Short mmCIF file of C-alpha atoms and ligand atoms in Angstrom, two decimals:
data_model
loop_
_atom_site.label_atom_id
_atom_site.label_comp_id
_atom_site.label_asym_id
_atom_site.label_seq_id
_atom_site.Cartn_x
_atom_site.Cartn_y
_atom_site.Cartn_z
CA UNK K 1 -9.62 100.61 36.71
CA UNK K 2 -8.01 102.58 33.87
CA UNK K 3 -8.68 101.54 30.23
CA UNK K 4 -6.89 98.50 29.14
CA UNK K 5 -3.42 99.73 26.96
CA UNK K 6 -2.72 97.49 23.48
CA UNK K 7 -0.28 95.55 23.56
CA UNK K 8 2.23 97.45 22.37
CA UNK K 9 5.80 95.90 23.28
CA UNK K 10 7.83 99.16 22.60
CA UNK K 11 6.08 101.42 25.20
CA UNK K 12 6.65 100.34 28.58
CA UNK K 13 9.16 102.72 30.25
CA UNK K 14 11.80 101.29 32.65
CA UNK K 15 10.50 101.39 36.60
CA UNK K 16 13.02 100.79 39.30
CA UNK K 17 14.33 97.46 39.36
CA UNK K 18 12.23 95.17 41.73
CA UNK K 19 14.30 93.71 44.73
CA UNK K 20 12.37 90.52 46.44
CA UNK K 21 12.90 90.17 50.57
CA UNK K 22 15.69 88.77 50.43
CA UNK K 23 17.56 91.42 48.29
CA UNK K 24 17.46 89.54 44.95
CA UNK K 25 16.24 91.25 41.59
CA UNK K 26 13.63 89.99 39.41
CA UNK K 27 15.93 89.27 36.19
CA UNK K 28 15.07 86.34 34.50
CA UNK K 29 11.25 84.75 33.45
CA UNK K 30 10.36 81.74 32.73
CA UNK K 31 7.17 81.26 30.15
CA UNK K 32 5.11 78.07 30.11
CA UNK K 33 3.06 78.28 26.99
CA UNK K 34 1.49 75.36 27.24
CA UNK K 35 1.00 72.26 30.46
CA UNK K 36 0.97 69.33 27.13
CA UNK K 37 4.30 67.27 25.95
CA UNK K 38 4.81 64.50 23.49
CA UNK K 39 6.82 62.57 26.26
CA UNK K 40 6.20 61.28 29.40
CA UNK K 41 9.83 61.11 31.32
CA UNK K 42 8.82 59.39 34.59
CA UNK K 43 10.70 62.20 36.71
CA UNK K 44 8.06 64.99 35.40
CA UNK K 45 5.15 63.53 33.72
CA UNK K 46 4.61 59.95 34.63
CA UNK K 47 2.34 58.32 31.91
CA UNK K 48 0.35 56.42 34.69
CA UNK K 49 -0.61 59.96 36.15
CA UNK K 50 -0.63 61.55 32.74
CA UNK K 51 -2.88 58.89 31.05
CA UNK K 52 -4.95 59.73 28.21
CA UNK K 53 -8.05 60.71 29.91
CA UNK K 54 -5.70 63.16 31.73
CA UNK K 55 -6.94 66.55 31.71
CA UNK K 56 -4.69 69.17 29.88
CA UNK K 57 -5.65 73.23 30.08
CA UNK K 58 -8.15 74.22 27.26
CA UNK K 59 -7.05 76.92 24.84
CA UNK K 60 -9.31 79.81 26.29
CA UNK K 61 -7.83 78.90 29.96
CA UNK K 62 -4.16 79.51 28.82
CA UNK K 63 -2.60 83.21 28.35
CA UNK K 64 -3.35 84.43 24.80
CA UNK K 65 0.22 85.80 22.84
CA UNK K 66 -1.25 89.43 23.76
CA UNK K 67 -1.39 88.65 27.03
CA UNK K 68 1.95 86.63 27.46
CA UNK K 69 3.66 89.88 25.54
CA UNK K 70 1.84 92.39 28.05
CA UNK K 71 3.18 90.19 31.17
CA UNK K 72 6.62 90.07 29.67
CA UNK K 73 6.80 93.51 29.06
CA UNK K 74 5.71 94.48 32.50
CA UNK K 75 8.64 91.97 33.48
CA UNK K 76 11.00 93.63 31.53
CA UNK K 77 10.20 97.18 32.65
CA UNK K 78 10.58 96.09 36.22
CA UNK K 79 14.41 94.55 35.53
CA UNK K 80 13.60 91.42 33.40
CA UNK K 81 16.34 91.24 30.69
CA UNK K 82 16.16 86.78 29.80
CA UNK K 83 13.24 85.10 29.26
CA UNK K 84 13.29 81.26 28.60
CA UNK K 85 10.11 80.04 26.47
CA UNK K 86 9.50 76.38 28.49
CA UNK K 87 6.36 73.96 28.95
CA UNK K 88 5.46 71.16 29.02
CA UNK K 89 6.85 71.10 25.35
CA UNK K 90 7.05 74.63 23.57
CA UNK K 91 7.08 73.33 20.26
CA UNK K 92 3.85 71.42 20.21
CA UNK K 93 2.47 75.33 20.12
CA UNK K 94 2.83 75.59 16.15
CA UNK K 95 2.72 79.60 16.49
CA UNK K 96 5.77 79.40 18.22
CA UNK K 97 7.38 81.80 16.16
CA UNK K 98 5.29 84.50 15.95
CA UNK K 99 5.48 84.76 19.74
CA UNK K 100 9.14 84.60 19.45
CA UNK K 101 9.36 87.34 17.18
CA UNK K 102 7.27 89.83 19.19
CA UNK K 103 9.03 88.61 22.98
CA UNK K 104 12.60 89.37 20.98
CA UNK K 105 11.12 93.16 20.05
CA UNK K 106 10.82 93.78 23.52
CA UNK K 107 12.84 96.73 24.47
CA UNK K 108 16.25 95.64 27.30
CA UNK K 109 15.37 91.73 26.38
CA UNK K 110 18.95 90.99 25.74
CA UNK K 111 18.50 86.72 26.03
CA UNK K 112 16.03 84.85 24.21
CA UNK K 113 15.99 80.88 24.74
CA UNK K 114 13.72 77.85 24.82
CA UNK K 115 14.12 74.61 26.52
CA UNK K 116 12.75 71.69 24.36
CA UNK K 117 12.98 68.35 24.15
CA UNK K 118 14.19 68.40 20.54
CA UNK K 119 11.85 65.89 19.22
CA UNK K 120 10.04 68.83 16.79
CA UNK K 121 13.59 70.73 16.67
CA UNK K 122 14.60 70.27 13.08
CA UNK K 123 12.21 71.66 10.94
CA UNK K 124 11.54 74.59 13.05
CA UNK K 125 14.86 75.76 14.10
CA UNK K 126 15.89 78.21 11.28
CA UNK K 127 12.71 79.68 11.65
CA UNK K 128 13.05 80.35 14.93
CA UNK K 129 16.09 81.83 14.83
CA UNK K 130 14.73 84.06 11.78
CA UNK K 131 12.55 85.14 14.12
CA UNK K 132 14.85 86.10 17.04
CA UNK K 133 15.19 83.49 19.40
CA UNK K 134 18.62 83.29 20.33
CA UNK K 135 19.73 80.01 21.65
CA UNK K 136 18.25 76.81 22.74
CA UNK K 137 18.36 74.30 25.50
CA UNK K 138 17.42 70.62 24.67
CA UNK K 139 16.87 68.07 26.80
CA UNK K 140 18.43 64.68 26.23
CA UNK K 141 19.06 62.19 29.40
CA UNK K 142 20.92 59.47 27.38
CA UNK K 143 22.66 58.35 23.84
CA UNK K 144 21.52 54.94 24.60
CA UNK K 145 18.42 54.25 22.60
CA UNK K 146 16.85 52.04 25.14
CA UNK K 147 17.51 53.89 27.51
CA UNK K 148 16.08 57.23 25.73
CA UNK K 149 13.52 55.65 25.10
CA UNK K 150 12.47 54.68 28.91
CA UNK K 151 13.01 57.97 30.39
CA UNK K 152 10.61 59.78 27.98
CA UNK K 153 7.94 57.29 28.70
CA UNK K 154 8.31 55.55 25.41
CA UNK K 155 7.94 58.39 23.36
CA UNK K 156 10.98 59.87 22.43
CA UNK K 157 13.32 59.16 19.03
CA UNK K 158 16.46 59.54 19.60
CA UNK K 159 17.73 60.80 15.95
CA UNK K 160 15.08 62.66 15.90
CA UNK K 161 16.36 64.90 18.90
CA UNK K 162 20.17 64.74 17.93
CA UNK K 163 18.62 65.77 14.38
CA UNK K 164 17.21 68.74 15.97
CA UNK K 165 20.62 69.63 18.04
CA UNK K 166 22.23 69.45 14.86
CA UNK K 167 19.82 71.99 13.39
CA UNK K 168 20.06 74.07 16.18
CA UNK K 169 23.76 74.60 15.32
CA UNK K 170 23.18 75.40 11.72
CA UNK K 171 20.17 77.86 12.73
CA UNK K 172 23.52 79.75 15.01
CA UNK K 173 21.34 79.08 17.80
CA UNK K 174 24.08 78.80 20.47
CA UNK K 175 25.61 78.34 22.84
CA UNK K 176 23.43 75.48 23.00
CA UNK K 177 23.29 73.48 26.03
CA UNK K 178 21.96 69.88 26.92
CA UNK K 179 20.07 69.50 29.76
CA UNK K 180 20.54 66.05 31.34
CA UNK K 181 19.08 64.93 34.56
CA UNK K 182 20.66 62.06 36.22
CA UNK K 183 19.31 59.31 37.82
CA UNK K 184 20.98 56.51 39.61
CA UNK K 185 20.62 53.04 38.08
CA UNK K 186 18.64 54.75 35.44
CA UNK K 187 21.49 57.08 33.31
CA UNK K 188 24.40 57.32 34.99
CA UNK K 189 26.26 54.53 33.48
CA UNK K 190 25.86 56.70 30.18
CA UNK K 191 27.35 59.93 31.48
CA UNK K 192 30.58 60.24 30.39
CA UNK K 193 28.92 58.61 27.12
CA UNK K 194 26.88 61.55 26.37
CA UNK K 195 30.20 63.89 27.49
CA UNK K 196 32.11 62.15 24.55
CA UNK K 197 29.68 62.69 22.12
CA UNK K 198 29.68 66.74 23.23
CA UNK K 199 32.95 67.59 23.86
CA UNK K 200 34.87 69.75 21.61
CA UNK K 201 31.94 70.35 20.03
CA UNK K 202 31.08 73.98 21.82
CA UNK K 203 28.05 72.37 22.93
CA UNK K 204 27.75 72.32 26.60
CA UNK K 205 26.16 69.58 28.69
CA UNK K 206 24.44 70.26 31.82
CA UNK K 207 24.48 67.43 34.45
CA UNK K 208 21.07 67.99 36.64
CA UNK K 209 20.36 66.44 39.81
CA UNK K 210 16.98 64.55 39.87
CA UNK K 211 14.62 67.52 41.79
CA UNK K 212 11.38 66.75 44.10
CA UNK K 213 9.44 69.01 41.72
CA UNK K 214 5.84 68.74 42.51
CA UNK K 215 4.27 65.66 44.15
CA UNK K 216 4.01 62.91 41.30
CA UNK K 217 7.43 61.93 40.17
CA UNK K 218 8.41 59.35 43.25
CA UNK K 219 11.61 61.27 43.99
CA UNK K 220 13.47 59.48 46.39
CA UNK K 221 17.03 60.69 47.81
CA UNK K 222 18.64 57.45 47.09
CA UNK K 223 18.00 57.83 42.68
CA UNK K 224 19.58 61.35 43.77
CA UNK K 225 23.74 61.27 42.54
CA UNK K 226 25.47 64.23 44.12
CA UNK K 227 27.24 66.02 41.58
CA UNK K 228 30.26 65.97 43.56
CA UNK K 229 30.53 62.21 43.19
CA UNK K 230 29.75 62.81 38.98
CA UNK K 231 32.07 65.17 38.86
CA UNK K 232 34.64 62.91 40.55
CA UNK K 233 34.19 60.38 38.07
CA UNK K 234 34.75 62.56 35.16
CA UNK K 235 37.84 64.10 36.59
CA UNK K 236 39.24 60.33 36.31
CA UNK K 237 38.68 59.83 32.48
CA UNK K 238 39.10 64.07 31.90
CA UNK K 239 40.52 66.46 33.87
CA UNK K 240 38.07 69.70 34.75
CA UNK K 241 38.59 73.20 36.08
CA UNK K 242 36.69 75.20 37.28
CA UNK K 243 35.40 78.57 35.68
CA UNK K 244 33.74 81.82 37.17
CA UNK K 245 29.90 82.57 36.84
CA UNK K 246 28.78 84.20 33.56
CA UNK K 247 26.28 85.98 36.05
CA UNK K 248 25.08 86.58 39.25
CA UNK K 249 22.08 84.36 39.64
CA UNK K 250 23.21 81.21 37.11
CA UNK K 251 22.25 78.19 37.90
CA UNK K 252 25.19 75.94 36.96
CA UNK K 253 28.33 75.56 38.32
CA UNK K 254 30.38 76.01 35.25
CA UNK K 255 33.96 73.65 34.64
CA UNK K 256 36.00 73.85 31.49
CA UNK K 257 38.10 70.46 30.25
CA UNK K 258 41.58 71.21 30.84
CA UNK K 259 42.30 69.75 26.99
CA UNK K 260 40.55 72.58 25.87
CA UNK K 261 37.05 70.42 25.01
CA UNK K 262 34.66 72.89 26.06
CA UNK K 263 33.03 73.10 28.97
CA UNK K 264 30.17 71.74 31.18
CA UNK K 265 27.71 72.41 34.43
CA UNK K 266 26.18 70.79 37.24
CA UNK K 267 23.25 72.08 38.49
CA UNK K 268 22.97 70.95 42.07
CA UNK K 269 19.89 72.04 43.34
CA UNK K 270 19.38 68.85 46.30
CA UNK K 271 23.24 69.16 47.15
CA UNK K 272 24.69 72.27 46.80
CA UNK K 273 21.33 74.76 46.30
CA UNK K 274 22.02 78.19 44.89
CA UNK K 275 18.79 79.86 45.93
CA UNK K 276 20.78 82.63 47.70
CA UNK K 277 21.27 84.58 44.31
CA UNK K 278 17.84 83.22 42.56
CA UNK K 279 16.73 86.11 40.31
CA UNK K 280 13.63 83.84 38.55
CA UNK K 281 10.31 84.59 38.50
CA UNK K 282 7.89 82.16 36.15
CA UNK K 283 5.04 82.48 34.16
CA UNK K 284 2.68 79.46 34.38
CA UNK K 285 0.42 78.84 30.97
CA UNK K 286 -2.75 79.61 32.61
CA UNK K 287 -1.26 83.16 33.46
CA UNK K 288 0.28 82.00 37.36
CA UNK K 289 3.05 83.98 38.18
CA UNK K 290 5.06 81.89 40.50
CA UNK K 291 8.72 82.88 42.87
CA UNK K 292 9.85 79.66 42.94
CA UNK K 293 10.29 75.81 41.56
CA UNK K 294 8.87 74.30 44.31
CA UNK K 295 6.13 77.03 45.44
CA UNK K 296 2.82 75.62 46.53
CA UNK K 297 0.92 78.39 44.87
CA UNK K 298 0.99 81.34 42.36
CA UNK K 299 -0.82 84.60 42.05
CA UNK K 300 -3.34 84.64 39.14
CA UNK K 301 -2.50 87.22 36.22
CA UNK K 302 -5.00 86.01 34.61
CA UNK K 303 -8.40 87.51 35.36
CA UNK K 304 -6.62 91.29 36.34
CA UNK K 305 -5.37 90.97 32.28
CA UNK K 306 -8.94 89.73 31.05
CA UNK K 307 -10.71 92.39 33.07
CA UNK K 308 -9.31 94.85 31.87
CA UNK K 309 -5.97 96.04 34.05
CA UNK K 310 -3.81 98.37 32.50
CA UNK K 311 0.55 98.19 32.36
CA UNK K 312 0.67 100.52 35.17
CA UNK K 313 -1.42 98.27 37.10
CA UNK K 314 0.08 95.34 35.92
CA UNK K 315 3.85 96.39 36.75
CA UNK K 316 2.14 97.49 40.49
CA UNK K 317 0.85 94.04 40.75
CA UNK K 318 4.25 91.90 39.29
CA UNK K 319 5.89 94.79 42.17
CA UNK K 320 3.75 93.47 44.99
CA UNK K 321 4.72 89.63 43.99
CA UNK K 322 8.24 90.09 44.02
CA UNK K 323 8.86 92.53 46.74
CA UNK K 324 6.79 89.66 49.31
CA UNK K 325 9.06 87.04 47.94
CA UNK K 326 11.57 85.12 50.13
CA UNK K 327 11.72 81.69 48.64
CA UNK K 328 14.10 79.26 49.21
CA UNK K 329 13.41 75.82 49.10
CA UNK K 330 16.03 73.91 47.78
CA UNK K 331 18.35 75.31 51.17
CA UNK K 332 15.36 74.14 53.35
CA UNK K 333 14.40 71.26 51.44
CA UNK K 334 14.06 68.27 54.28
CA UNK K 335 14.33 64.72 52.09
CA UNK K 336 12.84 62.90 54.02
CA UNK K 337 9.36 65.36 53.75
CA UNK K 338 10.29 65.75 50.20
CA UNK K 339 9.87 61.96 49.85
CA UNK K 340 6.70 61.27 51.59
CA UNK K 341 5.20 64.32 49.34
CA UNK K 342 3.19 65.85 52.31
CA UNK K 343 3.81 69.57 50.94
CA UNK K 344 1.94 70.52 47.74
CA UNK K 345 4.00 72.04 45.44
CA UNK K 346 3.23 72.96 41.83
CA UNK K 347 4.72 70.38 38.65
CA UNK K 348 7.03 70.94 36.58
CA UNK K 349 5.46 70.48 33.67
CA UNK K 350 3.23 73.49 34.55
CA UNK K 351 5.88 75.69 34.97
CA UNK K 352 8.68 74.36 33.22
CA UNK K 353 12.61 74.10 34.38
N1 SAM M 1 9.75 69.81 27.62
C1 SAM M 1 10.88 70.64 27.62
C2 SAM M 1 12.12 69.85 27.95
O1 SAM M 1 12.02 68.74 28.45
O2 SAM M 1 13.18 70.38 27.70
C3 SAM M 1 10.77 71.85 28.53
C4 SAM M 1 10.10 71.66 29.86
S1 SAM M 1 10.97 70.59 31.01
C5 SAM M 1 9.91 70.64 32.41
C6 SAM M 1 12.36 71.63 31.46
C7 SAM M 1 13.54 70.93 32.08
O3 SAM M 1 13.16 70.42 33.35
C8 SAM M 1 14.07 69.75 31.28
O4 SAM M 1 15.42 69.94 31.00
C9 SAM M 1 13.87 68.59 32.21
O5 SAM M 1 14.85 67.62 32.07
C10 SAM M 1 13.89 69.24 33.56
N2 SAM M 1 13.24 68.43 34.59
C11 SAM M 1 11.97 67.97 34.59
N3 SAM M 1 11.72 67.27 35.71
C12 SAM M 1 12.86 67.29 36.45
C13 SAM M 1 13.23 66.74 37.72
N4 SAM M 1 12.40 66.03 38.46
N5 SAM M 1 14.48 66.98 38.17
C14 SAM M 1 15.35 67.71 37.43
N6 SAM M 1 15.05 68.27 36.24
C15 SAM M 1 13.82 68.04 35.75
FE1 SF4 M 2 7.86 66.72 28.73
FE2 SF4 M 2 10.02 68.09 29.27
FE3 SF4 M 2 8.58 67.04 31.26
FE4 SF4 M 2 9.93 65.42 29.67
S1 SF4 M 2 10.81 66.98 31.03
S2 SF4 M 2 7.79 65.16 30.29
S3 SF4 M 2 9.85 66.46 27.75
S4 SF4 M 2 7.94 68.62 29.91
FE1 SF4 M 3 15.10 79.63 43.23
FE2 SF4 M 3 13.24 78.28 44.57
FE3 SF4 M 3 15.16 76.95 43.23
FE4 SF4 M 3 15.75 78.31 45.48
S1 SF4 M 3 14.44 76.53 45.32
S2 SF4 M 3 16.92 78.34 43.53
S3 SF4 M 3 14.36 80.06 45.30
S4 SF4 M 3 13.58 78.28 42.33
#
């Protein structure tokens, strides 16, 4: 094994794009930094599986910034041009920006974002656009305060996270989207709630259907609302159109308010699944690189960057991954396996959305 190259972002020449089995490039990666979060919503970290004696990855066991850069330049070289900082909850790493600033000097990154929760939003976001993040997604599953409140396991403060939205837009950090997954009996009666509040606003909401990530959330079909039948409903109060891709490979099927309010998404992964373009490739925060939401497993970066492999090596290894890939769950997905939870797949949390 050659010597181990530094870390230097600006170096790594472009290979050939990678092309996976089933003819899709490698384009977009997804970066856990860390498996902890200051919620608990019951459809990703349930607080009576994530209790307090719960055990969380040590420091040493997740990826090091030097070794998160190395991996994302690697990425890039091989056709990687987005890369979404996720968790667990990015912003409880309070270094954030520093790792921000050296992912953004990567050479052919042209999109920056992080997913968040929002709850530690406000303070931080002019900083982190400062540093070169360009826009953010936040989560926020309802505008009711109770109802908030339940589905981040108690945790979550409502004005905090619209604080932090409103940050976001001062910081430029757009086009901001809100990510909000819907659950029947739980949200849905607040829907077109949470639409008012958005529209016209050039903030785009982003209606989710509740996924079988992993194996602890309880998903059952039934809390599942097709986003056919949402997007019904909203056609009754506000006529929608619909509007091309901004990409091959996006994830949410994109309608624009015929009043000229903006626009929205539904991302349909149990209904309508999309895995036929899926150009994502994710990064968990103990260095797994995984193909795929729902994958059982992930190949370890992990000890080949602590021993001592070089970018060359590294590229040849991120190669191997993506050429054996041919995931794609969510057009395979059988509900009523899904339910019973009898395949292992890895959580959410872990590898983030
Ligand atoms: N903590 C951050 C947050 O909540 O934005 C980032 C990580 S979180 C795992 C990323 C996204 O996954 C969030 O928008 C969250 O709503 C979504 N998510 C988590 N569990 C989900 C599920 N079972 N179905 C659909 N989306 C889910
Ligand atoms: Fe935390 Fe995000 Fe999962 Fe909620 S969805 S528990 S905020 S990681
Ligand atoms: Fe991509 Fe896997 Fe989701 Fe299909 S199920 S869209 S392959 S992440």
């Amino acid at each position: 094994m050659s010597t181990r190259s530094s870390p230097d972002e600006n170096l790594s020449p472009l290979s050939a794009p990678v092309i996976d089995a089933l003819h899709r490039p490698m384009h977009d990666l997804r970066i856990s930094l860390l498996d902890q979060c200051n919620f608990r919503c019951p459809y990703c970290m349930p607080e009576a599986e994530f209790h307090a004696e719960y055990e969380f990855l040590r420091k040493q066991e997740r990826l090091s910034y030097d070794e998160i850069v190395r991996v994302a330049a690697s990425a890039s070289a091989l056709g990687v041009s987005k890369i979404r900082l996720t968790g667990g909850e990015p912003l409880l790493d309070k270094n954030i920006c520093d790792l921000v600033e050296r992912i953004a000097a990567l050479p052919r990154i042209d999109d920056l974002a992080l997913t968040t929760n929002g709850m530690l939003l406000a303070p931080i976001a002019e900083k982190l656009a400062r540093a070169g993040l360009h826009r953010v997604t936040v989560s926020l599953d309802s505008l009711d305060k109770e109802i908030f409140r339940t589905m981040s396991g108690g945790r979550g403060d409502l004005n905090a996270v619209l604080a932090g939205i409103e940050a976001a837009v001062a910081a430029g950090l757009g086009p901001i989207k809100i990510n909000v997954v819907v659950q029947r009996g739980v949200n849905d009666s607040g829907v077109l709630d949470l639409l008012d509040h958005f529209r016209g606003t050039g903030i785009i909401v982003r209606l989710i259907e509740f996924m079988d990530v992993g194996n602890r959330n309880g998903w059952r079909l039934s809390q599942v609302i097709p986003s056919r039948e949402l997007l019904a409903q909203i056609q009754k109060r506000w006529p929608l159109r619909a509007v091309g891709k901004n990409y091959p490979g996006e994830v949410a099927r994109r309608y624009e308010y015929v009043d000229g309010a903006g626009e929205i998404g539904f991302i349909s992964s149990v209904t309508a699944p999309f895995c036929g373009d899926c150009s994502r490739a994710r990064l968990s925060a103990d260095g797994k690189m995984y193909t795929c939401l729902f994958a059982s497993q992930g190949t370890d970066l992990r000890e080949p960057l602590r021993s001592g492999a070089d970018d060359e090596e590294l590229q040849q290894i991120l190669t191997s991954i993506w050429l054996q890939r041919a995931d794609r769950y969510s057009e395979l997905r059988r509900p009523d396996i899904a339910e019973h939870h009898i395949l292992r797949k890895v959580e959410m949390y872990r590898i983030g959305g």
